[in-house]
Short mmCIF file of C-alpha atoms and ligand atoms in Angstrom, two decimals:
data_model
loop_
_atom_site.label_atom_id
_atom_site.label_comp_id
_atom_site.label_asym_id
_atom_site.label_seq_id
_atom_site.Cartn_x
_atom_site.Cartn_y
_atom_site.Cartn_z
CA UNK L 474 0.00 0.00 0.00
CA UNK L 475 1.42 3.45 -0.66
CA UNK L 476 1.50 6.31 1.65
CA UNK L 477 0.99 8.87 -1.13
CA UNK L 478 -2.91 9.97 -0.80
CA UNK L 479 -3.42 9.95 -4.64
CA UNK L 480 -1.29 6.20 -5.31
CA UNK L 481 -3.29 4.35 -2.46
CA UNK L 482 -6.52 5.67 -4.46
CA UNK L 483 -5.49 4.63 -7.93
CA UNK L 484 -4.78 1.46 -5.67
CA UNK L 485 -8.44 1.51 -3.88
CA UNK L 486 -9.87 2.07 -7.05
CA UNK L 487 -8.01 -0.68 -9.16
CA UNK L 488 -9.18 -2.86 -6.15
CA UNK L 489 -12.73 -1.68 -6.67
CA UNK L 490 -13.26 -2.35 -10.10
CA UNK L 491 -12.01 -6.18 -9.67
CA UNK L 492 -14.52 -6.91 -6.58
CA UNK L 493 -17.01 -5.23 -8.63
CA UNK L 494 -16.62 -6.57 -12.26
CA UNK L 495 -17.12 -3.07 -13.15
CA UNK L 496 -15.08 -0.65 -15.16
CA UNK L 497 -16.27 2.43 -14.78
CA UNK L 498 -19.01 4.02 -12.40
CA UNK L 499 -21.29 6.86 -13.77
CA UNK L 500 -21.47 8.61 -10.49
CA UNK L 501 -20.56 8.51 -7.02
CA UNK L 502 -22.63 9.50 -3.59
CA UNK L 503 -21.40 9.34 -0.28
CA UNK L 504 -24.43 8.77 1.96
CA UNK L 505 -24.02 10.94 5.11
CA UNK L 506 -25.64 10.52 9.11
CA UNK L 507 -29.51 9.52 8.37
CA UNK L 508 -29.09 9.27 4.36
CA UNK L 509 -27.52 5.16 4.68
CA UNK L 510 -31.18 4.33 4.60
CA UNK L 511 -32.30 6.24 1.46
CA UNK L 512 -29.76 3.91 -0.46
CA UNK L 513 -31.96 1.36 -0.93
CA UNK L 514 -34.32 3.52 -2.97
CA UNK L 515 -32.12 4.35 -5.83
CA UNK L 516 -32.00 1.60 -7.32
CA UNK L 517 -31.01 -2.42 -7.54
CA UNK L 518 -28.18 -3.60 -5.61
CA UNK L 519 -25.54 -5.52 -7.87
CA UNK L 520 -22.55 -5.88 -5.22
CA UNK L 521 -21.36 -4.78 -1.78
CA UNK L 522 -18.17 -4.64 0.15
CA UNK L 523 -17.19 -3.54 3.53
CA UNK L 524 -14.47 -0.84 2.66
CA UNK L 525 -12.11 -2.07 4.68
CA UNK L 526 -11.70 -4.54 2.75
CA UNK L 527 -10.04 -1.65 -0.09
CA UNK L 528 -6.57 -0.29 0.28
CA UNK L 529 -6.80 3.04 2.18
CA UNK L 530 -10.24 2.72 4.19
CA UNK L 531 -10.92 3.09 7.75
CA UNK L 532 -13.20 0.78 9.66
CA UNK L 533 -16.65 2.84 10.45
CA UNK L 534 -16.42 5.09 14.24
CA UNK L 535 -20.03 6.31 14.04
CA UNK L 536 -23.05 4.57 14.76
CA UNK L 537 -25.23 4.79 11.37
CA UNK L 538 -22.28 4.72 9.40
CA UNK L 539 -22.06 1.31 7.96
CA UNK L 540 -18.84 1.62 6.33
CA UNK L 541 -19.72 -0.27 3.14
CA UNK L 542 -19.81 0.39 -0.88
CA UNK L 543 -22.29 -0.56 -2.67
CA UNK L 544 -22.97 -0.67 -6.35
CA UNK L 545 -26.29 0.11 -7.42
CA UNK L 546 -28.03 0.37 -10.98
CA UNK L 547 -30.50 2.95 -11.27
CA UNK L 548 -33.74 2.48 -13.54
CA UNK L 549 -32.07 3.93 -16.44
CA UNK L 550 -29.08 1.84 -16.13
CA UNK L 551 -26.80 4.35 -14.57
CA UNK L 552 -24.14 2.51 -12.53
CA UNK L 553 -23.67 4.53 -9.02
CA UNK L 554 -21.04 3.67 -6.02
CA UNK L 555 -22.67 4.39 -3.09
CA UNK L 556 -20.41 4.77 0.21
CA UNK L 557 -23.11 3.94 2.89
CA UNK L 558 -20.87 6.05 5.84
CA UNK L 559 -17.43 8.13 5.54
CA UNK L 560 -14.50 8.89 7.51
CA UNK L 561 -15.07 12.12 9.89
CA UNK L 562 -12.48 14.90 10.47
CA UNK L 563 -12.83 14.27 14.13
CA UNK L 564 -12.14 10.41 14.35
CA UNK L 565 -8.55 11.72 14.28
CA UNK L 566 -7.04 9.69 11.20
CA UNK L 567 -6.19 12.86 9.67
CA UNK L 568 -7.66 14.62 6.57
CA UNK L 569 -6.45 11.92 3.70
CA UNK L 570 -8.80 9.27 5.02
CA UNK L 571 -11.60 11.51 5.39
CA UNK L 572 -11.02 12.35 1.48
CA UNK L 573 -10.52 8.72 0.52
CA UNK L 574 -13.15 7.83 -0.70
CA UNK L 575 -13.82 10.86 -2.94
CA UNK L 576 -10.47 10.23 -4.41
CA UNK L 577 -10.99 6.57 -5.27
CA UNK L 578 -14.33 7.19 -7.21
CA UNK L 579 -13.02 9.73 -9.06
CA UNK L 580 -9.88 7.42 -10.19
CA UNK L 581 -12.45 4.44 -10.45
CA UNK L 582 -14.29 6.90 -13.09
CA UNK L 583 -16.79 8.81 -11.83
CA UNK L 584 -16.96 12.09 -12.84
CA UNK L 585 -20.07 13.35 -10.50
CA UNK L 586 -19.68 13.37 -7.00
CA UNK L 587 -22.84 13.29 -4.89
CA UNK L 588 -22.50 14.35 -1.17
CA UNK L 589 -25.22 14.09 1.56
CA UNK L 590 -24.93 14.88 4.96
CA UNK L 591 -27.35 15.58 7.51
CA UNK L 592 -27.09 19.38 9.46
CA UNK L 593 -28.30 21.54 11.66
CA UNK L 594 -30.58 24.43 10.23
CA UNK L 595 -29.73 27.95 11.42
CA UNK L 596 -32.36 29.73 9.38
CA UNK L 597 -36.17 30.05 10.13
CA UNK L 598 -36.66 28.63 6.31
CA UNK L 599 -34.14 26.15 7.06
CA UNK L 600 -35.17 24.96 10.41
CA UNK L 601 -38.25 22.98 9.14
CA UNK L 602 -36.86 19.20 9.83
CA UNK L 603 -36.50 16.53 7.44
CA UNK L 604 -36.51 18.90 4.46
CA UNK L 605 -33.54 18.29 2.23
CA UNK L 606 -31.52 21.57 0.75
CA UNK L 607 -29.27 22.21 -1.77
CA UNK L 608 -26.21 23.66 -0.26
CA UNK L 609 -25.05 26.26 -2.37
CA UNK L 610 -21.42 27.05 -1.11
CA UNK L 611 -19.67 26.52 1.63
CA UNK L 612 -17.60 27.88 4.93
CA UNK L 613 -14.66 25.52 6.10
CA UNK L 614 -14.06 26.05 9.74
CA UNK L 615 -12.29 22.72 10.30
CA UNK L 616 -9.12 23.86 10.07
CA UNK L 617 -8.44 21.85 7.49
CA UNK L 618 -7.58 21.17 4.08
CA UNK L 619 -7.03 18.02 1.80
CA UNK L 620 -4.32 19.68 -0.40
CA UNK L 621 -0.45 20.15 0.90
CA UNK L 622 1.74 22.25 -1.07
CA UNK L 623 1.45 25.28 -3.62
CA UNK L 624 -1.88 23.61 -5.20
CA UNK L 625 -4.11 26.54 -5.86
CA UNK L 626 -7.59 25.11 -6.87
CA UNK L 627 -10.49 27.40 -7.92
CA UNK L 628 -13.08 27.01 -5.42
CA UNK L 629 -15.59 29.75 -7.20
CA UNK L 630 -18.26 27.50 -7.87
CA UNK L 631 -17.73 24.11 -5.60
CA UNK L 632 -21.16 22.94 -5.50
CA UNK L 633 -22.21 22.73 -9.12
CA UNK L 634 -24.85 25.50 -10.54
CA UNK L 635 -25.84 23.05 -13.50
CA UNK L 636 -26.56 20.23 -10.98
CA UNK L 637 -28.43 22.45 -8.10
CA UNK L 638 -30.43 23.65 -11.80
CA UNK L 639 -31.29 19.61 -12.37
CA UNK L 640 -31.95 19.04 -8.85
CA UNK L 641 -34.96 22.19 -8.61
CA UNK L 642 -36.36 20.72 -12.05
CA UNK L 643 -37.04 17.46 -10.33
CA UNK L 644 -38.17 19.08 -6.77
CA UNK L 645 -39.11 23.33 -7.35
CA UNK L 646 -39.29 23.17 -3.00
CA UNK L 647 -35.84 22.38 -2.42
CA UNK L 648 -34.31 25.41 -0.91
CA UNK L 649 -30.09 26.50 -0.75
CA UNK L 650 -27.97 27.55 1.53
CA UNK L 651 -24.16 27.59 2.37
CA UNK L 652 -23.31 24.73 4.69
CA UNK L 653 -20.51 25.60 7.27
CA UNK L 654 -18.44 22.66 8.78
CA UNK L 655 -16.52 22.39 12.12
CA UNK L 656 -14.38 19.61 13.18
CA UNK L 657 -16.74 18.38 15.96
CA UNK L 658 -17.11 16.01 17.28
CA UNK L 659 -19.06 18.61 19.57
CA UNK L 660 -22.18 20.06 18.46
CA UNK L 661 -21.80 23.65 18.19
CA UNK L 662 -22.64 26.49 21.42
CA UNK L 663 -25.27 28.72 21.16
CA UNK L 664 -23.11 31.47 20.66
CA UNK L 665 -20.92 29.80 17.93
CA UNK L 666 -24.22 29.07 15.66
CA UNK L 667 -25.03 33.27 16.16
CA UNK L 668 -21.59 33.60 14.93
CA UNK L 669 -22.28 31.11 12.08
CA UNK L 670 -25.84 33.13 11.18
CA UNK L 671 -23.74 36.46 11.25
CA UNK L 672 -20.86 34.98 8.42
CA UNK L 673 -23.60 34.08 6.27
CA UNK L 674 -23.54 30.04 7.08
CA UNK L 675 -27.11 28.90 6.97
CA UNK L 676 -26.37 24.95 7.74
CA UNK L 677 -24.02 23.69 10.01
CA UNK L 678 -22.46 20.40 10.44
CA UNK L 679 -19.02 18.04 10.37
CA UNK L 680 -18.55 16.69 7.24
CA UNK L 681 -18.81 17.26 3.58
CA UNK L 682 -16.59 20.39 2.54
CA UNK L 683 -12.94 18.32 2.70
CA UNK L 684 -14.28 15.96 0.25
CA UNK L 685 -16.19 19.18 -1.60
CA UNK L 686 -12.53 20.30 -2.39
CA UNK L 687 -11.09 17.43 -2.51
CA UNK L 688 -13.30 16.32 -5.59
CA UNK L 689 -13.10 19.90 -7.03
CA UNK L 690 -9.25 19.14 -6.99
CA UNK L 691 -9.67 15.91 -9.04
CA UNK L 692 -12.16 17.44 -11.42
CA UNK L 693 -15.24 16.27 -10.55
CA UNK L 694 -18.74 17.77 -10.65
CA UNK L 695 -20.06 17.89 -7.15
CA UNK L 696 -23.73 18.00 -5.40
CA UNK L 697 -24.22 18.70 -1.96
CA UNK L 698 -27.38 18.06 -0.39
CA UNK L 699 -28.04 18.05 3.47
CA UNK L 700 -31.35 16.80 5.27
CA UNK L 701 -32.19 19.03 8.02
CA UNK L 702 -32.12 17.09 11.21
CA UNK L 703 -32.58 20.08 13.87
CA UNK L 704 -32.51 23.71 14.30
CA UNK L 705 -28.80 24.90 15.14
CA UNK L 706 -28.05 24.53 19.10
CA UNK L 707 -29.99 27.29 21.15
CA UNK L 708 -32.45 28.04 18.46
CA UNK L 709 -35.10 26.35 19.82
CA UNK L 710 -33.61 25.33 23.58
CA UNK L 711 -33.61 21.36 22.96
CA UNK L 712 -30.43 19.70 23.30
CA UNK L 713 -29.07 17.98 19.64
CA UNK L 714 -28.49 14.37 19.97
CA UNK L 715 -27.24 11.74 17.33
CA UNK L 716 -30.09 9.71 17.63
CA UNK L 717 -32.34 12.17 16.55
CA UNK L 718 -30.54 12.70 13.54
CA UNK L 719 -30.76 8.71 12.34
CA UNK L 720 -34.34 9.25 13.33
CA UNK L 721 -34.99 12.10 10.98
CA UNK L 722 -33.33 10.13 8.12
CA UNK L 723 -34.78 7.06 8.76
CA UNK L 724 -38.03 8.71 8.43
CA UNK L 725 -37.24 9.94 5.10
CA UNK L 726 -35.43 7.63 3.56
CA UNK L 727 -37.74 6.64 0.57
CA UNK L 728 -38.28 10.81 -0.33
CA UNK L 729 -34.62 11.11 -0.29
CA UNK L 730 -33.38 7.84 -2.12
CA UNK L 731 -36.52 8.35 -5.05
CA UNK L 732 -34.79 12.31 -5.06
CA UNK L 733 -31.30 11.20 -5.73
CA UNK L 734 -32.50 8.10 -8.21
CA UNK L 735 -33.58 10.82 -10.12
CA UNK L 736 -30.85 12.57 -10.47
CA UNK L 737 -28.56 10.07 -10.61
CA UNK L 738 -30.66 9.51 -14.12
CA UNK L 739 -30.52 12.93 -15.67
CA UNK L 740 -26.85 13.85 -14.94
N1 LIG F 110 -24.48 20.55 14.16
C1 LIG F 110 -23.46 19.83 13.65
N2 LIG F 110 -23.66 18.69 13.00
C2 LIG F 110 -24.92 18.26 12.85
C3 LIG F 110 -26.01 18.97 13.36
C4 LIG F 110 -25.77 20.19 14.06
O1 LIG F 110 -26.70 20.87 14.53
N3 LIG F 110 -27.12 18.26 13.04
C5 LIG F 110 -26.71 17.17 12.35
N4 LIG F 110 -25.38 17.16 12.23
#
């Protein structure tokens, strides 16, 4: 196995294709906190592998992450790897697993890069739980980056305005917003998601914008989508818990997986 980021993905990917048959994969998602159950909705299952068993993949930390890939074919024939779970910032591997799996779809072939994660809404229109929305840009307080060196990437239009277009054709509701990440693992203070509302962020959670660049950086088209799981800590004066979260996504699993089947077939 190397220890260069972008080898040990040519490597997970090479790895891929063999336990898959496949040779190529249309698209990719990465199926955040409450979206693992909307996987089953976009289409038929045709193979599935615990990651771990790729080069380069870290066994699952978080409850509802199942750490598996799936292959699915959509209606339209569409072949899409699903990652049902992803490596978090905070499980303190580093950023290069956390991007790992971004990295190994796109050198497995897929050019679109779907990521879901579920957030907490700091706007009144955002607040309304279980509503998906399209997040339109982002704000990277993590600390973080997935790039080392004098790699300047464009980051002008991350979240792509052709696919948010595709995705408000098939659902006109669907609202956007710029999705602001911390580390975590904590949820956020009362004060810190004022903060957030005052810098413009108007979803906040602990994933997603690492592998946002990280895709960006290997050329790929990327969707972000997040499923509203609560308002933002303090907004309402419940505490957040994980479990609610899973709940939320569990209970709209078949919206969300008939949502992304669809767009998995016009991209
Ligand atoms: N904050 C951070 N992450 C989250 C939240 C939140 O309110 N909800 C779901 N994931």
């Amino acid at each position: 196995m190397s220890t260069d980021p972008y080898i040990l993905a040519q490597e997970a990917a090479k790895a891929l294709k063999s336990a898959t048959g496949l040779e190529s994969f249309d698209v990719a998602l990465v199926m955040g906190s409450g979206w693992v159950p909307a996987a089953d909705a976009i289409g038929q299952t045709l193979s599935e592998i615990p990651v771990t068993e790729l080069p380069g993949f870290a066994p699952p930390a978080v409850a509802g992450h199942a750490g598996r890939v799936r292959v699915t074919r959509t209606e339209a024939g569409r072949h899409a790897l699903i990652f049902l779970g992803r490596t978090h910032l905070y499980e303190g591997r580093g950023v290069d697993p956390v991007v790992h799996g971004v990295r190994t779809a796109v050198a497995a072939g897929a050019r679109t890069i779907v990521l879901t994660n579920a957030a907490g809404g700091l706007r009144p229109e955002h607040q309304n739980i279980g509503d998906p929305v399209l997040i339109s840009d982002h704000i990277n307080l993590t600390g973080a980056n997935p790039i080392t060196g004098a790699t300047f990437i464009d980051l002008t239009e991350v979240y792509s305005k052709r696919l948010r277009a595709l995705v408000r054709e098939i659902d006109p509701s669907i609202g956007e917003g710029v999705y602001v990440a911390f580390r975590g693992p904590t949820y956020e203070t009362p004060a810190e998601i004022r903060m957030l509302r005052t810098l413009g962020g108007d979803l906040v959670g602990m994933s997603t914008v690492l592998e946002a660049v990280a895709a960006r950086e290997a050329g790929a088209e990327v969707l972000g989508l997040s499923l509203v799981t609560n308002p933002g800590a303090g907004l309402v004066g419940e505490p957040l818990n994980h479990e609610e979260v899973l709940e939320v996504g569990r209970a709209t699993a078949t919206r969300m997986g008939v949502l992304l089947a669809k767009v998995v077939d016009r991209l």
